[in-house]
């Protein structure tokens, strides 16, 4: 089972990307809100859900692990398949979806193609108690990505940057975490 892919984007369509990972091209379906931000030839890292059916093996990709977790939680709901779950994640990030669940916002889910009132109610009933907002802390994930990207832009490798930034206290601001990570990288380098 494929769990993570890193590679160069060869092509972007309205539903997926073709990702070159060392000479092998994978078609990966992504949330629509993410597709709009991806340019061909850019580097992309995705957490992957591999869906196996009688007719195909389909890959669904997410830039942050909490999105993958939420996707997997959504497909546990009877009647919600991967395409519909991807539609939910195309509509909002984990924080907004979590808020819709905790506020039992049926209209949020019925606005998604393929989900009617009964389906929305089923999603809310089955998932509202399964997690809290903290389980899908999207802002923290975004902050980590920004920190790692900033360190990479300063000339450090992605692996060095990730290790240094993740080792800092997550309750600090981005600037404070970057300062600590830079100190750590300069002392080890």
CSV table of C-alpha atoms in Angstrom, one decimal:
chain,number,residue,atom,x,y,z
A,1,UNK,CA,0.0,0.0,0.0
A,2,UNK,CA,1.3,3.5,-0.9
A,3,UNK,CA,1.3,5.9,2.1
A,4,UNK,CA,3.4,8.8,0.9
A,5,UNK,CA,4.7,10.2,-2.4
A,6,UNK,CA,7.2,12.9,-3.2
A,7,UNK,CA,7.8,14.0,-6.7
A,8,UNK,CA,7.5,16.5,-9.6
A,9,UNK,CA,4.1,17.4,-11.0
A,10,UNK,CA,4.0,16.5,-14.7
A,11,UNK,CA,0.3,17.5,-15.3
A,12,UNK,CA,-2.6,19.0,-13.4
A,13,UNK,CA,-6.2,18.3,-14.4
A,14,UNK,CA,-9.5,19.4,-12.8
A,15,UNK,CA,-9.5,16.3,-10.5
A,16,UNK,CA,-5.9,15.0,-10.2
A,17,UNK,CA,-2.2,15.4,-10.7
A,18,UNK,CA,0.3,13.2,-12.5
A,19,UNK,CA,3.2,12.9,-10.2
A,20,UNK,CA,6.7,11.7,-11.4
A,21,UNK,CA,8.4,9.9,-8.5
A,22,UNK,CA,11.8,8.9,-9.9
A,23,UNK,CA,10.6,7.9,-13.3
A,24,UNK,CA,7.2,6.4,-12.3
A,25,UNK,CA,4.1,8.5,-12.8
A,26,UNK,CA,1.2,8.2,-10.4
A,27,UNK,CA,-2.2,9.7,-10.9
A,28,UNK,CA,-3.3,11.1,-7.6
A,29,UNK,CA,-6.8,12.6,-6.9
A,30,UNK,CA,-6.7,15.7,-4.7
A,31,UNK,CA,-9.1,18.1,-3.1
A,32,UNK,CA,-10.2,20.8,-5.6
A,33,UNK,CA,-9.1,23.6,-3.3
A,34,UNK,CA,-5.6,22.2,-3.5
A,35,UNK,CA,-5.5,21.6,-7.2
A,36,UNK,CA,-5.9,25.3,-7.9
A,37,UNK,CA,-2.6,26.0,-6.1
A,38,UNK,CA,-0.4,23.5,-7.9
A,39,UNK,CA,1.8,24.4,-10.9
A,40,UNK,CA,3.2,21.8,-13.3
A,41,UNK,CA,6.9,21.1,-12.7
A,42,UNK,CA,6.6,22.0,-9.0
A,43,UNK,CA,7.7,19.6,-6.2
A,44,UNK,CA,4.9,18.0,-4.2
A,45,UNK,CA,4.7,15.8,-1.1
A,46,UNK,CA,1.5,14.0,-0.4
A,47,UNK,CA,0.1,11.6,2.2
A,48,UNK,CA,-1.7,8.9,0.3
A,49,UNK,CA,-4.8,6.8,0.8
A,50,UNK,CA,-4.7,3.8,-1.5
A,51,UNK,CA,-8.3,2.7,-2.4
A,52,UNK,CA,-8.6,-0.7,-3.9
A,53,UNK,CA,-11.9,-1.7,-5.7
A,54,UNK,CA,-12.8,-4.5,-8.1
A,55,UNK,CA,-12.0,-2.4,-11.1
A,56,UNK,CA,-9.1,-0.1,-10.0
A,57,UNK,CA,-6.5,1.0,-7.5
A,58,UNK,CA,-7.0,4.7,-6.9
A,59,UNK,CA,-4.7,7.1,-5.0
A,60,UNK,CA,-6.1,10.1,-3.0
A,61,UNK,CA,-3.5,12.6,-1.8
A,62,UNK,CA,-3.3,15.2,0.9
A,63,UNK,CA,-0.6,17.7,1.8
A,64,UNK,CA,-1.1,17.3,5.6
A,65,UNK,CA,-1.6,14.1,7.6
A,66,UNK,CA,-4.7,15.4,9.5
A,67,UNK,CA,-6.5,15.7,6.1
A,68,UNK,CA,-5.7,12.1,5.3
A,69,UNK,CA,-7.0,11.1,8.8
A,70,UNK,CA,-10.2,13.0,8.2
A,71,UNK,CA,-10.7,11.5,4.7
A,72,UNK,CA,-10.3,8.0,6.2
A,73,UNK,CA,-12.8,8.8,9.0
A,74,UNK,CA,-15.3,10.1,6.4
A,75,UNK,CA,-15.2,6.9,4.3
A,76,UNK,CA,-16.1,4.8,7.4
A,77,UNK,CA,-19.6,6.4,7.2
A,78,UNK,CA,-21.9,4.1,5.4
A,79,UNK,CA,-22.8,5.5,2.0
A,80,UNK,CA,-19.8,7.8,1.8
A,81,UNK,CA,-17.2,6.7,-0.7
A,82,UNK,CA,-13.8,8.2,-1.5
A,83,UNK,CA,-15.1,10.6,-4.2
A,84,UNK,CA,-17.7,12.0,-1.8
A,85,UNK,CA,-15.2,12.2,1.0
A,86,UNK,CA,-12.8,14.1,-1.3
A,87,UNK,CA,-15.7,16.4,-2.1
A,88,UNK,CA,-16.0,17.2,1.6
A,89,UNK,CA,-12.3,18.0,1.8
A,90,UNK,CA,-12.6,20.1,-1.3
A,91,UNK,CA,-15.1,22.2,0.4
A,92,UNK,CA,-13.2,22.9,3.7
A,93,UNK,CA,-10.1,22.2,5.7
A,94,UNK,CA,-10.2,19.9,8.7
A,95,UNK,CA,-10.9,22.8,11.1
A,96,UNK,CA,-14.0,24.0,9.2
A,97,UNK,CA,-15.3,20.4,8.7
A,98,UNK,CA,-14.7,19.8,12.4
A,99,UNK,CA,-16.7,22.9,13.3
A,100,UNK,CA,-19.5,21.9,10.9
A,101,UNK,CA,-19.7,18.5,12.7
A,102,UNK,CA,-19.6,20.0,16.2
A,103,UNK,CA,-22.3,22.6,15.3
A,104,UNK,CA,-24.3,19.8,13.5
A,105,UNK,CA,-24.4,22.0,10.4
A,106,UNK,CA,-26.4,19.9,7.9
A,107,UNK,CA,-26.3,22.7,5.3
A,108,UNK,CA,-22.5,22.5,5.1
A,109,UNK,CA,-22.6,18.9,4.0
A,110,UNK,CA,-25.7,19.2,1.8
A,111,UNK,CA,-23.9,21.8,-0.2
A,112,UNK,CA,-21.5,19.1,-1.3
A,113,UNK,CA,-22.4,17.2,-4.5
A,114,UNK,CA,-23.6,13.6,-3.7
A,115,UNK,CA,-24.7,14.4,-0.1
A,116,UNK,CA,-28.4,14.9,0.6
A,117,UNK,CA,-30.0,15.7,4.0
A,118,UNK,CA,-30.0,12.0,5.1
A,119,UNK,CA,-26.4,11.6,4.2
A,120,UNK,CA,-25.4,14.8,6.0
A,121,UNK,CA,-27.3,13.7,9.1
A,122,UNK,CA,-25.6,10.3,9.0
A,123,UNK,CA,-22.1,12.0,8.7
A,124,UNK,CA,-22.9,14.2,11.7
A,125,UNK,CA,-24.4,11.4,13.9
A,126,UNK,CA,-21.5,9.0,13.1
A,127,UNK,CA,-18.6,11.4,13.4
A,128,UNK,CA,-19.5,14.2,15.7
A,129,UNK,CA,-18.2,12.4,18.8
A,130,UNK,CA,-15.2,10.7,17.1
A,131,UNK,CA,-12.9,13.7,17.4
A,132,UNK,CA,-12.3,17.2,18.6
A,133,UNK,CA,-10.9,20.3,16.8
A,134,UNK,CA,-7.5,19.5,18.3
A,135,UNK,CA,-7.4,16.1,16.5
A,136,UNK,CA,-7.2,18.0,13.2
A,137,UNK,CA,-5.1,21.0,14.1
A,138,UNK,CA,-4.7,22.3,10.6
A,139,UNK,CA,-3.2,25.6,11.7
A,140,UNK,CA,-0.4,23.8,13.5
A,141,UNK,CA,0.3,21.7,10.5
A,142,UNK,CA,0.3,24.8,8.3
A,143,UNK,CA,2.8,26.5,10.6
A,144,UNK,CA,5.1,23.5,10.5
A,145,UNK,CA,5.0,23.6,6.7
A,146,UNK,CA,5.8,27.3,6.6
A,147,UNK,CA,8.7,26.8,9.1
A,148,UNK,CA,10.2,24.0,7.1
A,149,UNK,CA,9.8,25.9,3.8
A,150,UNK,CA,11.5,29.0,5.4
A,151,UNK,CA,14.5,26.9,6.5
A,152,UNK,CA,14.7,25.2,3.0
A,153,UNK,CA,14.7,28.7,1.4
A,154,UNK,CA,17.7,29.5,3.6
A,155,UNK,CA,19.7,26.7,2.1
A,156,UNK,CA,19.1,23.7,4.4
A,157,UNK,CA,17.9,20.4,3.1
A,158,UNK,CA,14.3,19.4,3.6
A,159,UNK,CA,15.3,16.6,6.0
A,160,UNK,CA,17.5,18.9,8.1
A,161,UNK,CA,14.8,21.6,8.1
A,162,UNK,CA,12.1,19.2,9.1
A,163,UNK,CA,14.1,17.6,11.9
A,164,UNK,CA,15.2,21.0,13.4
A,165,UNK,CA,11.8,22.6,13.2
A,166,UNK,CA,9.8,19.7,14.5
A,167,UNK,CA,12.1,19.5,17.5
A,168,UNK,CA,11.1,23.0,18.7
A,169,UNK,CA,8.2,23.7,21.1
A,170,UNK,CA,5.0,23.9,19.1
A,171,UNK,CA,3.4,26.4,21.5
A,172,UNK,CA,5.9,29.1,20.4
A,173,UNK,CA,5.4,31.5,17.5
A,174,UNK,CA,6.7,30.8,14.0
A,175,UNK,CA,9.5,33.4,14.5
A,176,UNK,CA,10.5,31.9,17.8
A,177,UNK,CA,10.5,28.4,16.4
A,178,UNK,CA,12.6,29.5,13.4
A,179,UNK,CA,15.1,31.2,15.7
A,180,UNK,CA,15.5,28.0,17.8
A,181,UNK,CA,15.7,25.7,14.7
A,182,UNK,CA,18.4,28.0,13.1
A,183,UNK,CA,20.4,27.9,16.3
A,184,UNK,CA,20.2,24.1,16.3
A,185,UNK,CA,21.1,23.9,12.6
A,186,UNK,CA,24.1,26.2,13.0
A,187,UNK,CA,25.4,24.3,16.1
A,188,UNK,CA,25.2,21.0,14.3
A,189,UNK,CA,26.5,22.3,10.9
